[in-house]
Coordinates of C-alpha atoms in Angstrom, one line a residue:
Chain A
X1 CA -8.6 -19.4 -21.8
X2 CA -8.3 -23.1 -21.3
X3 CA -10.3 -24.9 -18.6
X4 CA -7.3 -26.0 -16.7
X5 CA -6.6 -22.3 -15.7
X6 CA -7.0 -21.3 -12.1
X7 CA -9.2 -18.3 -11.6
X8 CA -8.3 -16.2 -8.6
X9 CA -9.7 -12.8 -7.7
X10 CA -8.8 -10.1 -5.2
X11 CA -11.7 -8.7 -3.3
X12 CA -9.8 -6.3 -1.0
X13 CA -6.4 -4.7 -1.3
X14 CA -6.3 -3.0 2.1
X15 CA -8.2 -2.9 5.4
X16 CA -10.7 -0.2 4.3
X17 CA -11.3 -1.5 0.8
X18 CA -14.8 -1.6 -0.7
X19 CA -17.1 -4.6 -0.1
X20 CA -19.8 -4.4 -2.7
X21 CA -17.4 -4.9 -5.6
X22 CA -16.1 -8.0 -3.9
X23 CA -19.7 -9.4 -3.8
X24 CA -19.9 -8.7 -7.6
X25 CA -16.6 -10.4 -8.2
X26 CA -17.7 -13.6 -6.5
X27 CA -21.1 -13.5 -8.0
X28 CA -19.9 -13.2 -11.6
X29 CA -16.2 -14.0 -11.6
X30 CA -16.5 -17.8 -11.7
X31 CA -13.6 -17.9 -9.2
X32 CA -11.8 -20.9 -7.7
X33 CA -10.3 -18.6 -5.1
X34 CA -11.1 -15.2 -3.6
X35 CA -8.3 -13.5 -1.8
X36 CA -8.8 -10.6 0.6
X37 CA -5.6 -8.7 1.5
X38 CA -6.4 -6.5 4.5
X39 CA -3.3 -6.4 6.7
X40 CA -0.9 -3.4 6.6
X41 CA 2.0 -3.2 8.9
X42 CA 0.3 -0.6 11.1
X43 CA -3.0 -2.4 10.9
X44 CA -1.2 -5.4 12.5
X45 CA 0.4 -3.4 15.2
X46 CA -2.9 -1.9 16.1
X47 CA -4.4 -5.4 16.1
X48 CA -1.8 -6.4 18.7
X49 CA -2.9 -3.5 20.9
X50 CA -6.5 -4.6 20.5
X51 CA -5.7 -8.1 21.5
X52 CA -3.7 -7.0 24.5
X53 CA -6.8 -5.1 25.8
X54 CA -9.2 -7.9 24.9
X55 CA -8.1 -11.5 24.2
X56 CA -11.1 -12.1 22.0
X57 CA -10.1 -9.2 19.7
X58 CA -7.0 -8.5 17.5
X59 CA -8.4 -9.7 14.2
X60 CA -9.7 -7.4 11.4
X61 CA -12.6 -5.4 12.7
X62 CA -14.3 -5.5 9.3
X63 CA -14.1 -9.4 9.2
X64 CA -17.7 -9.5 10.4
X65 CA -19.1 -7.4 7.5
X66 CA -16.9 -9.1 4.9
X67 CA -17.7 -12.6 6.0
X68 CA -21.4 -12.0 6.3
X69 CA -21.5 -10.7 2.8
X70 CA -19.1 -13.1 1.1
X71 CA -19.4 -16.5 2.8
X72 CA -22.8 -17.3 1.3
X73 CA -21.7 -16.2 -2.1
X74 CA -18.5 -18.2 -1.9
X75 CA -20.5 -21.3 -1.0
X76 CA -23.0 -20.8 -3.8
X77 CA -20.3 -20.3 -6.4
X78 CA -17.8 -23.0 -5.0
X79 CA -15.2 -20.3 -4.4
X80 CA -12.7 -20.8 -1.6
X81 CA -11.7 -17.8 0.4
X82 CA -8.2 -16.9 1.7
X83 CA -7.4 -13.8 3.8
X84 CA -5.0 -12.3 6.2
X85 CA -7.9 -10.9 8.3
X86 CA -6.7 -13.1 11.1
X87 CA -4.2 -10.3 11.9
X88 CA -2.9 -10.7 15.5
X89 CA -5.5 -13.3 16.5
X90 CA -6.1 -15.9 13.8
X91 CA -7.9 -18.4 16.1
X92 CA -10.5 -15.9 17.2
X93 CA -11.0 -14.7 13.6
X94 CA -11.7 -18.3 12.7
X95 CA -14.1 -18.8 15.7
X96 CA -16.0 -15.6 14.6
X97 CA -16.1 -16.8 11.0
X98 CA -17.5 -20.1 12.1
X99 CA -20.1 -18.4 14.2
X100 CA -21.2 -16.3 11.3
X101 CA -21.3 -19.4 9.1
X102 CA -23.6 -21.2 11.6
X103 CA -25.9 -18.1 11.9
X104 CA -26.2 -18.1 8.1
X105 CA -26.9 -21.8 7.9
X106 CA -23.6 -22.6 6.2
X107 CA -23.2 -25.9 8.0
X108 CA -20.1 -28.0 7.5
X109 CA -18.0 -25.1 6.6
X110 CA -14.3 -25.6 7.6
X111 CA -11.9 -22.8 8.4
X112 CA -8.1 -23.5 8.4
X113 CA -5.8 -21.2 10.5
X114 CA -2.2 -20.6 9.5
X115 CA -0.3 -19.9 12.7
X116 CA 3.3 -19.3 13.7
X117 CA 3.9 -15.8 12.3
X118 CA 3.9 -14.3 15.8
X119 CA 7.6 -14.4 16.7
X120 CA 7.7 -12.1 19.6
X121 CA 9.1 -14.8 21.8
X122 CA 12.0 -15.3 19.5
X123 CA 13.2 -11.7 19.8
X124 CA 15.5 -10.3 22.5
X125 CA 16.4 -6.7 23.6
X126 CA 19.7 -7.1 21.8
X127 CA 18.1 -8.2 18.5
X128 CA 19.5 -6.0 15.8
X129 CA 17.1 -4.0 13.6
X130 CA 17.6 -3.4 9.8
X131 CA 17.2 0.3 10.4
X132 CA 20.1 0.3 12.8
X133 CA 20.4 -0.2 16.6
X134 CA 18.6 -2.8 18.6
X135 CA 15.1 -3.4 19.9
X136 CA 16.2 -2.1 23.4
X137 CA 17.7 1.0 21.8
X138 CA 14.3 2.0 20.4
X139 CA 13.4 2.6 24.0
X140 CA 9.6 1.9 23.6
X141 CA 7.5 -1.1 24.4
X142 CA 7.2 -3.7 21.7
X143 CA 3.5 -4.3 20.8
X144 CA 4.0 -7.2 18.5
X145 CA 6.5 -8.9 16.1
X146 CA 5.5 -11.0 13.1
X147 CA 7.4 -12.9 10.5
X148 CA 6.4 -12.7 6.9
X149 CA 5.4 -16.4 6.2
X150 CA 5.4 -17.6 2.6
X151 CA 3.2 -19.9 0.5
X152 CA 4.9 -23.0 2.0
X153 CA 3.3 -22.2 5.3
X154 CA -0.2 -21.8 3.7
X155 CA 0.0 -24.9 1.5
X156 CA -0.9 -27.4 4.3
X157 CA -3.9 -25.3 5.1
X158 CA -5.1 -25.5 1.5
X159 CA -4.5 -29.2 1.4
X160 CA -6.9 -29.7 4.3
X161 CA -9.6 -28.8 1.8
X162 CA -10.9 -26.0 4.1
X163 CA -13.4 -23.6 2.6
X164 CA -11.8 -20.6 4.3
X165 CA -8.1 -20.0 5.0
X166 CA -7.2 -17.4 7.6
X167 CA -3.7 -16.1 8.2
X168 CA -1.9 -13.5 10.1
X169 CA 1.2 -12.0 8.6
X170 CA 2.2 -13.7 5.3
X171 CA 3.8 -12.0 2.4
X172 CA 0.9 -10.4 0.4
X173 CA 1.7 -12.2 -2.9
X174 CA 1.8 -15.6 -1.0
X175 CA -2.0 -15.4 -0.5
X176 CA -2.2 -15.8 -4.3
X177 CA 0.9 -18.0 -4.8
X178 CA -0.3 -20.7 -2.3
X179 CA -3.5 -21.6 -4.2
X180 CA -1.5 -21.7 -7.4
X181 CA 1.1 -24.0 -5.9
X182 CA -1.6 -26.3 -4.5
X183 CA -3.4 -26.4 -7.9
X184 CA -0.4 -26.9 -10.2
X185 CA 2.0 -28.7 -7.8
X186 CA 4.7 -26.1 -8.2
X187 CA 7.7 -27.1 -6.0
X188 CA 10.2 -25.0 -4.1
X189 CA 12.6 -25.5 -7.0
X190 CA 10.2 -24.3 -9.7
X191 CA 11.7 -20.8 -9.3
X192 CA 10.3 -19.3 -12.5
X193 CA 6.8 -20.5 -11.8
X194 CA 7.0 -19.3 -8.2
X195 CA 8.1 -15.9 -9.6
X196 CA 5.2 -16.0 -12.0
X197 CA 2.8 -16.7 -9.1
X198 CA 4.4 -13.8 -7.1
X199 CA 3.9 -11.6 -10.1
X200 CA 0.2 -12.5 -10.2
X201 CA -0.1 -11.9 -6.5
X202 CA 1.8 -8.6 -6.7
X203 CA -0.5 -7.3 -9.5
X204 CA -3.7 -8.3 -7.7
X205 CA -2.9 -7.7 -4.1
X206 CA -3.8 -4.0 -4.1
X207 CA -7.2 -4.7 -5.6
X208 CA -8.5 -2.0 -7.8
X209 CA -5.0 -0.4 -8.2
X210 CA -4.7 -2.6 -11.3
X211 CA -8.2 -2.0 -12.6
X212 CA -8.3 1.7 -12.7
X213 CA -8.1 2.8 -9.1
X214 CA -5.3 5.2 -8.0
X215 CA -4.9 5.9 -11.7
X216 CA -7.4 8.3 -13.1
X217 CA -6.2 11.8 -14.1
X218 CA -8.9 13.6 -16.1
X219 CA -7.8 14.5 -19.6
X220 CA -4.7 12.3 -19.4
X221 CA -5.8 9.0 -18.0
X222 CA -9.5 8.7 -18.1
X223 CA -11.1 5.8 -16.4
X224 CA -14.7 4.7 -17.2
X225 CA -17.2 4.4 -14.3
X226 CA -14.7 4.7 -11.5
X227 CA -17.6 4.7 -9.0
X228 CA -18.4 1.1 -9.9
X229 CA -14.8 0.0 -10.4
X230 CA -14.5 -3.8 -10.5
X231 CA -11.9 -5.8 -8.5
X232 CA -9.3 -7.7 -10.5
X233 CA -9.1 -11.4 -11.2
X234 CA -6.4 -13.5 -12.9
X235 CA -6.7 -16.5 -15.1
X236 CA -3.5 -18.4 -14.4
X237 CA -2.1 -21.2 -16.5
X238 CA 0.1 -24.1 -15.4
X239 CA 3.2 -22.4 -16.8
X240 CA 2.5 -19.3 -14.7
X241 CA 1.4 -17.0 -17.5
X242 CA -1.7 -15.1 -16.6
X243 CA -4.4 -12.8 -17.9
X244 CA -5.3 -10.0 -15.6
X245 CA -8.9 -8.9 -16.1
X246 CA -12.1 -8.0 -14.3
X247 CA -15.7 -8.9 -14.4
X248 CA -17.4 -7.7 -17.6
X249 CA -19.7 -4.7 -17.1
X250 CA -18.0 -3.4 -14.0
X251 CA -16.3 0.0 -14.0
X252 CA -12.6 0.7 -14.3
X253 CA -10.2 -0.7 -16.9
X254 CA -7.3 -3.1 -17.3
X255 CA -4.7 -2.1 -19.8
X256 CA -0.9 -2.0 -20.3
X257 CA -0.7 1.2 -18.3
X258 CA -2.6 0.1 -15.2
X259 CA -0.5 -3.1 -15.1
X260 CA 2.8 -1.2 -15.6
X261 CA 2.0 1.2 -12.8
X262 CA 1.1 -1.6 -10.4
X263 CA 4.1 -3.7 -11.5
X264 CA 6.6 -1.4 -9.8
X265 CA 4.3 -0.3 -6.9
X266 CA 6.1 -0.3 -3.6
X267 CA 9.0 -2.2 -5.2
X268 CA 12.6 -1.1 -4.4
X269 CA 14.3 -3.2 -7.0
X270 CA 12.1 -4.8 -9.8
X271 CA 14.9 -7.1 -10.8
X272 CA 15.2 -8.5 -7.2
X273 CA 11.7 -8.4 -5.6
X274 CA 12.5 -10.2 -2.3
X275 CA 10.0 -12.4 -0.5
X276 CA 9.8 -15.6 1.5
X277 CA 9.0 -17.7 -1.6
X278 CA 11.3 -16.6 -4.3
X279 CA 13.4 -13.6 -5.4
X280 CA 11.4 -12.5 -8.4
X281 CA 12.7 -10.6 -11.4
X282 CA 10.0 -8.4 -12.9
X283 CA 12.3 -6.4 -15.1
X284 CA 11.9 -8.7 -18.1
X285 CA 8.1 -9.3 -17.7
X286 CA 6.2 -9.3 -21.0
X287 CA 2.9 -7.5 -21.1
X288 CA 0.3 -7.7 -23.9
X289 CA -3.2 -6.4 -24.3
X290 CA -5.1 -9.4 -25.6
X291 CA -8.6 -8.1 -25.4
X292 CA -10.8 -5.4 -23.8
X293 CA -9.7 -5.2 -20.2
X294 CA -7.5 -8.3 -20.7
X295 CA -3.8 -8.1 -20.2
X296 CA -1.5 -11.1 -20.5
X297 CA 1.6 -11.1 -18.4
X298 CA 4.5 -13.6 -18.5
X299 CA 8.2 -14.1 -18.2
X300 CA 8.8 -13.3 -14.6
X301 CA 12.1 -15.0 -13.5
X302 CA 12.9 -16.5 -10.1
X303 CA 16.0 -16.9 -8.0
X304 CA 16.2 -18.6 -4.6
X305 CA 14.7 -16.5 -1.8
X306 CA 16.8 -15.1 1.1
X307 CA 17.8 -17.6 3.8
X308 CA 16.1 -15.5 6.5
X309 CA 12.6 -14.3 7.0
X310 CA 11.7 -10.7 7.4
X311 CA 10.1 -9.7 10.7
X312 CA 8.1 -6.5 11.4
X313 CA 8.4 -5.3 15.0
X314 CA 5.8 -2.8 16.2
X315 CA 6.5 -0.3 19.0
X316 CA 4.1 1.8 21.0
X317 CA 5.1 5.3 20.0
X318 CA 2.7 7.4 22.0
X319 CA 0.0 9.7 20.5
X320 CA -0.7 11.7 17.4
X321 CA -3.1 14.6 17.4
X322 CA -4.3 16.7 14.5
X323 CA -6.5 19.8 14.6
X324 CA -7.6 22.3 12.0
X325 CA -9.3 25.7 11.6
X326 CA -10.4 27.3 8.3
X327 CA -10.3 30.8 6.8
X328 CA -12.0 31.8 3.6
X329 CA -12.7 34.9 1.5
X330 CA -10.6 38.1 1.0
X331 CA -7.3 38.0 2.7
X332 CA -7.9 34.5 3.9
X333 CA -4.3 33.5 3.4
X334 CA -3.0 36.3 5.5
X335 CA -5.4 35.5 8.3
X336 CA -4.4 31.8 8.2
X337 CA -0.7 32.7 8.3
X338 CA -1.4 35.0 11.3
X339 CA -3.1 32.1 13.0
X340 CA -0.1 29.9 12.3
X341 CA 2.3 32.5 13.7
X342 CA 0.1 33.0 16.8
X343 CA -0.1 29.2 17.5
X344 CA 3.6 28.7 16.9
X345 CA 4.3 31.4 19.5
X346 CA 1.7 30.1 21.9
X347 CA 3.0 26.5 21.8
X348 CA 6.7 27.0 21.4
X349 CA 7.4 30.2 23.3
X350 CA 4.5 30.9 25.8
X351 CA 4.2 27.2 26.8
X352 CA 7.6 25.9 25.7
X353 CA 6.4 22.6 24.3
X354 CA 9.1 20.3 23.0
X355 CA 7.0 17.6 21.3
X356 CA 7.1 17.1 17.5
X357 CA 4.9 19.8 15.9
X358 CA 4.0 20.6 12.4
X359 CA 1.9 23.5 10.9
X360 CA 0.4 23.4 7.4
X361 CA -1.8 25.6 5.4
X362 CA -4.1 23.2 3.6
X363 CA -4.9 24.4 0.1
X364 CA -1.7 26.5 0.1
X365 CA 1.4 24.6 1.2
X366 CA 0.6 21.4 2.9
X367 CA 1.7 18.7 0.5
X368 CA 4.5 19.7 -1.8
X369 CA 5.6 22.9 -0.1
X370 CA 8.4 21.3 1.8
X371 CA 9.8 20.4 -1.5
X372 CA 10.0 24.0 -2.5
X373 CA 7.0 24.1 -4.9
X374 CA 5.5 27.6 -5.1
X375 CA 2.4 28.1 -2.9
X376 CA -1.0 28.7 -4.2
X377 CA -3.0 31.9 -3.4
X378 CA -6.2 30.1 -2.4
X379 CA -9.0 32.0 -0.6
X380 CA -10.1 28.8 1.1
X381 CA -7.3 27.9 3.5
X382 CA -7.2 25.5 6.5
X383 CA -4.6 25.7 9.2
X384 CA -3.6 22.2 10.2
X385 CA -1.5 21.5 13.3
X386 CA -0.2 18.0 13.9
X387 CA 1.7 16.9 17.0
X388 CA 3.1 13.6 18.4
X389 CA 4.1 12.9 21.9
X390 CA 4.6 10.0 24.4
X391 CA 2.4 12.1 26.7
X392 CA -1.2 12.1 25.8
X393 CA -2.0 15.2 27.9
X394 CA 0.6 17.2 25.9
X395 CA -1.2 16.2 22.6
X396 CA -4.6 17.1 24.2
X397 CA -3.2 20.5 25.2
X398 CA -2.1 21.3 21.6
X399 CA -5.6 20.5 20.3
X400 CA -7.1 22.7 23.0
X401 CA -4.8 25.6 21.9
X402 CA -6.0 25.2 18.3
X403 CA -9.6 25.2 19.4
X404 CA -9.1 28.3 21.4
X405 CA -8.2 30.1 18.2
X406 CA -11.9 30.3 17.5
X407 CA -12.2 33.1 20.0
X408 CA -8.6 34.3 20.3
X409 CA -7.3 34.1 16.8
X410 CA -7.7 36.1 13.6
X411 CA -11.2 37.1 12.2
X412 CA -13.5 34.6 10.6
X413 CA -11.9 31.4 11.7
X414 CA -14.3 28.4 11.8
X415 CA -14.7 24.7 11.2
X416 CA -12.5 23.5 14.1
X417 CA -12.1 19.7 14.1
X418 CA -9.6 17.6 16.0
X419 CA -8.7 14.0 16.4
X420 CA -6.3 12.1 18.6
X421 CA -5.1 8.5 18.3
X422 CA -2.3 6.1 19.2
X423 CA 0.9 5.9 17.1
X424 CA 2.8 2.7 16.4
X425 CA 6.2 2.7 14.8
X426 CA 7.5 -0.3 13.0
X427 CA 11.0 -1.6 12.4
X428 CA 12.3 -4.7 10.8
X429 CA 14.7 -7.5 11.6
X430 CA 15.5 -11.0 10.2
X431 CA 15.1 -14.4 11.7
X432 CA 16.6 -17.7 10.4
X433 CA 13.8 -19.7 8.7
X434 CA 14.4 -22.7 10.9
X435 CA 13.4 -20.7 14.0
X436 CA 10.0 -19.9 12.6
X437 CA 7.6 -22.8 12.9
X438 CA 4.3 -22.3 11.1
X439 CA 1.4 -24.7 11.7
X440 CA -2.2 -25.2 10.7
X441 CA -5.4 -25.8 12.7
X442 CA -8.8 -26.6 11.2
X443 CA -12.1 -25.8 12.7
X444 CA -15.6 -26.8 11.5
X445 CA -19.0 -25.1 11.7
Chain B
X1 CA 16.9 26.2 -27.7
X2 CA 15.3 22.8 -27.5
X3 CA 11.6 22.7 -26.6
X4 CA 10.7 21.8 -23.0
X5 CA 7.4 20.1 -21.9
X6 CA 6.1 19.3 -18.4
X7 CA 6.7 15.6 -17.7
X8 CA 3.0 15.1 -17.0
X9 CA 2.2 15.8 -20.6
X10 CA 4.3 12.9 -21.8
X11 CA 4.3 10.4 -19.0
X12 CA 2.3 9.0 -16.2
X13 CA 3.5 8.0 -12.7
X14 CA 2.5 6.1 -9.5
X15 CA 3.9 6.7 -6.0
X16 CA 4.4 4.1 -3.4
X17 CA 6.3 3.9 -0.1
X18 CA 8.3 1.4 1.9
X19 CA 9.2 2.7 5.4
X20 CA 10.8 6.1 5.0
X21 CA 11.5 5.6 1.2
X22 CA 9.4 7.0 -1.5
X23 CA 9.2 4.9 -4.7
X24 CA 7.8 6.6 -7.9
X25 CA 7.5 4.8 -11.2
X26 CA 7.4 6.9 -14.4
X27 CA 6.0 5.6 -17.7
X28 CA 6.2 7.6 -21.0
X29 CA 2.9 7.5 -22.9
X30 CA 5.0 7.2 -26.1
X31 CA 8.2 5.2 -26.1
X32 CA 9.8 7.8 -28.4
X33 CA 10.1 10.0 -25.3
X34 CA 12.0 7.4 -23.3
X35 CA 15.4 8.8 -24.2
X36 CA 14.5 12.4 -23.5
X37 CA 13.1 11.5 -20.1
X38 CA 16.2 9.3 -19.4
X39 CA 18.3 12.4 -20.1
X40 CA 16.2 14.8 -18.0
X41 CA 15.0 12.7 -15.1
X42 CA 18.2 12.3 -13.1
X43 CA 19.0 12.0 -9.4
X44 CA 21.1 15.3 -9.7
X45 CA 18.1 17.1 -11.2
X46 CA 15.7 15.9 -8.6
X47 CA 18.0 16.8 -5.8
X48 CA 18.6 20.3 -7.2
X49 CA 14.8 20.8 -7.7
X50 CA 13.7 19.7 -4.3
X51 CA 16.7 20.2 -2.0
X52 CA 14.6 20.7 1.1
X53 CA 12.9 17.4 0.7
X54 CA 15.2 15.0 -1.0
X55 CA 18.2 14.8 1.4
X56 CA 18.8 11.1 1.2
X57 CA 20.2 9.0 -1.6
X58 CA 18.3 9.0 -4.9
X59 CA 18.5 6.5 -7.6
X60 CA 16.8 6.6 -11.0
X61 CA 16.6 3.2 -12.6
X62 CA 15.7 2.8 -16.3
X63 CA 13.9 -0.2 -17.7
X64 CA 14.1 0.1 -21.4
X65 CA 12.4 -3.2 -22.1
X66 CA 9.3 -2.3 -20.1
X67 CA 9.6 1.4 -21.2
X68 CA 9.7 3.0 -17.8
X69 CA 11.7 4.3 -14.8
X70 CA 11.7 3.7 -11.1
X71 CA 12.9 6.5 -8.8
X72 CA 14.0 5.4 -5.3
X73 CA 14.2 8.3 -2.9
X74 CA 15.5 7.1 0.4
X75 CA 14.8 8.7 3.8
X76 CA 12.5 11.2 2.1
X77 CA 9.1 10.8 3.9
X78 CA 9.8 12.6 7.2
X79 CA 9.8 9.3 8.9
X80 CA 7.2 7.6 6.8
X81 CA 3.7 6.5 7.4
X82 CA 4.4 5.7 11.1
X83 CA 6.3 8.8 12.2
X84 CA 5.5 11.6 9.7
X85 CA 3.4 14.5 10.9
X86 CA 2.6 15.4 7.4
X87 CA -0.9 15.1 5.8
X88 CA 0.3 12.7 3.1
X89 CA 2.5 10.5 5.2
X90 CA 2.7 7.8 2.5
X91 CA 3.8 10.4 -0.1
X92 CA 1.0 9.2 -2.3
X93 CA 0.9 12.6 -4.0
X94 CA 4.6 12.5 -4.9
X95 CA 4.0 11.1 -8.3
X96 CA 2.8 14.6 -9.2
X97 CA 5.9 16.2 -7.6
X98 CA 7.9 14.2 -10.1
X99 CA 5.5 14.9 -13.0
X100 CA 5.8 18.6 -12.6
X101 CA 9.4 18.6 -13.8
X102 CA 10.2 19.9 -17.3
X103 CA 11.8 17.7 -19.8
X104 CA 13.8 18.9 -22.8
X105 CA 12.7 17.2 -26.0
X106 CA 14.5 17.0 -29.3
X107 CA 13.1 19.6 -31.8
X108 CA 11.5 17.0 -34.0
X109 CA 9.7 15.4 -31.1
X110 CA 7.5 18.4 -30.5
X111 CA 6.0 18.8 -33.9
X112 CA 2.8 16.9 -34.8
X113 CA 2.2 15.6 -31.3
X114 CA 0.0 18.4 -30.0
X115 CA 2.6 19.3 -27.4

């Protein structure tokens, strides 16, 4: 691979992704850039809740651990870091990052914040939602609303020369496209190159899902050393073509199949992959295995992006509770079924609950049963009850009723566990680009 | 009668989600099975096999150049990751719901491939 390539790695593909493999990636990946994609739609809605409770919170709770581990390595290896861990509070995420840098003796470190994705002030009760209806008609409090910013919003942050770029909501591939645009000078009109950059971002943004994670199926798709799976990196050339690979000696694999599975992941229409930067066509992408764990991808095509930006609106939707109790051994299935019948009668008939309820027999019919797949005859069965309500007490009551089955239910029931947590629901709407005003702030340690 | 094989023997798949839509891509291990899968993996077939689950629009798109398929199943995730009370609210396990379908092969495709 020629020297003029940009080397960018992905060291997190979701909020709970592994950290140790990211350290290995920076240590041995010879990276110009490390991207950490940690912000799902729900994660962001919960971050808004956190910030509403405590104005110093609302950024990724794992930022502390990730920065402590990765900032020193990034400095040693001259790797710049870009992440959406700013979530609902980018300035506080930057302050915390700088405090960590100072503690670690990384003086002079600069953090650039990409701001302006929070667009709650631009929405009104009558704003129409893509799913139908208006914000007011959802009938629940809005916890936050964020526009998907593109690489154009990130570029000025990169051009400040900051060591760390922190964003809130940006399109995931834009975290990768922005460094490529900065390096190669790709313009808004270089649509095929923008699409190539989006392709690289799309393939990398879920981390190990392109290096053997979410892939292994013993006997059909065997993956070596999955416990030490390596994160991916791309070597990207000026023309946008790229080699997807991973650090030598790490577990996992990159081949045509892992790339293909990721190519269509969470894509509605591979010929029109919509984003704020470009509408990318992945349907004609060329894929070639060019070495061990090295796959070359090229020929993504670009068309102009939509005129409007997509916005995710999060609503407080009350509480979700889950509780379970297990039955094993002879006749376990019949006892679990009896427990399910008893609980149905208790909750729906005796107590007349009207909240959303669901009963599953885990190990028998919990996952594909609603599709009509035949049930198994397991002797290790767990009754699971799930419920959702605006009223926390109602959810707590359901969990109590499940626990009571220890003494009041069928024989041999054990292993009760329950959890209760907040629910957010997300909807989408569009905003004209001109209304959304991204900006950049730089802070120094 | 033409030989039938479970799809998981001849293809791999990955499930993803967007809102309340389940998106499953299907990739034949061997391109020679592309046509047979294209014939057998249809929206009508999926709806008939999983009527309780797949009530929304279904589209199966073929990508001959890449050698794969994308199945878009709308309104299929009981509200999706935010609203579903199901264990697998993303439908991550749905790739294997698709892979358990049978596919009818041409006679000559069965011999010599260990199927």
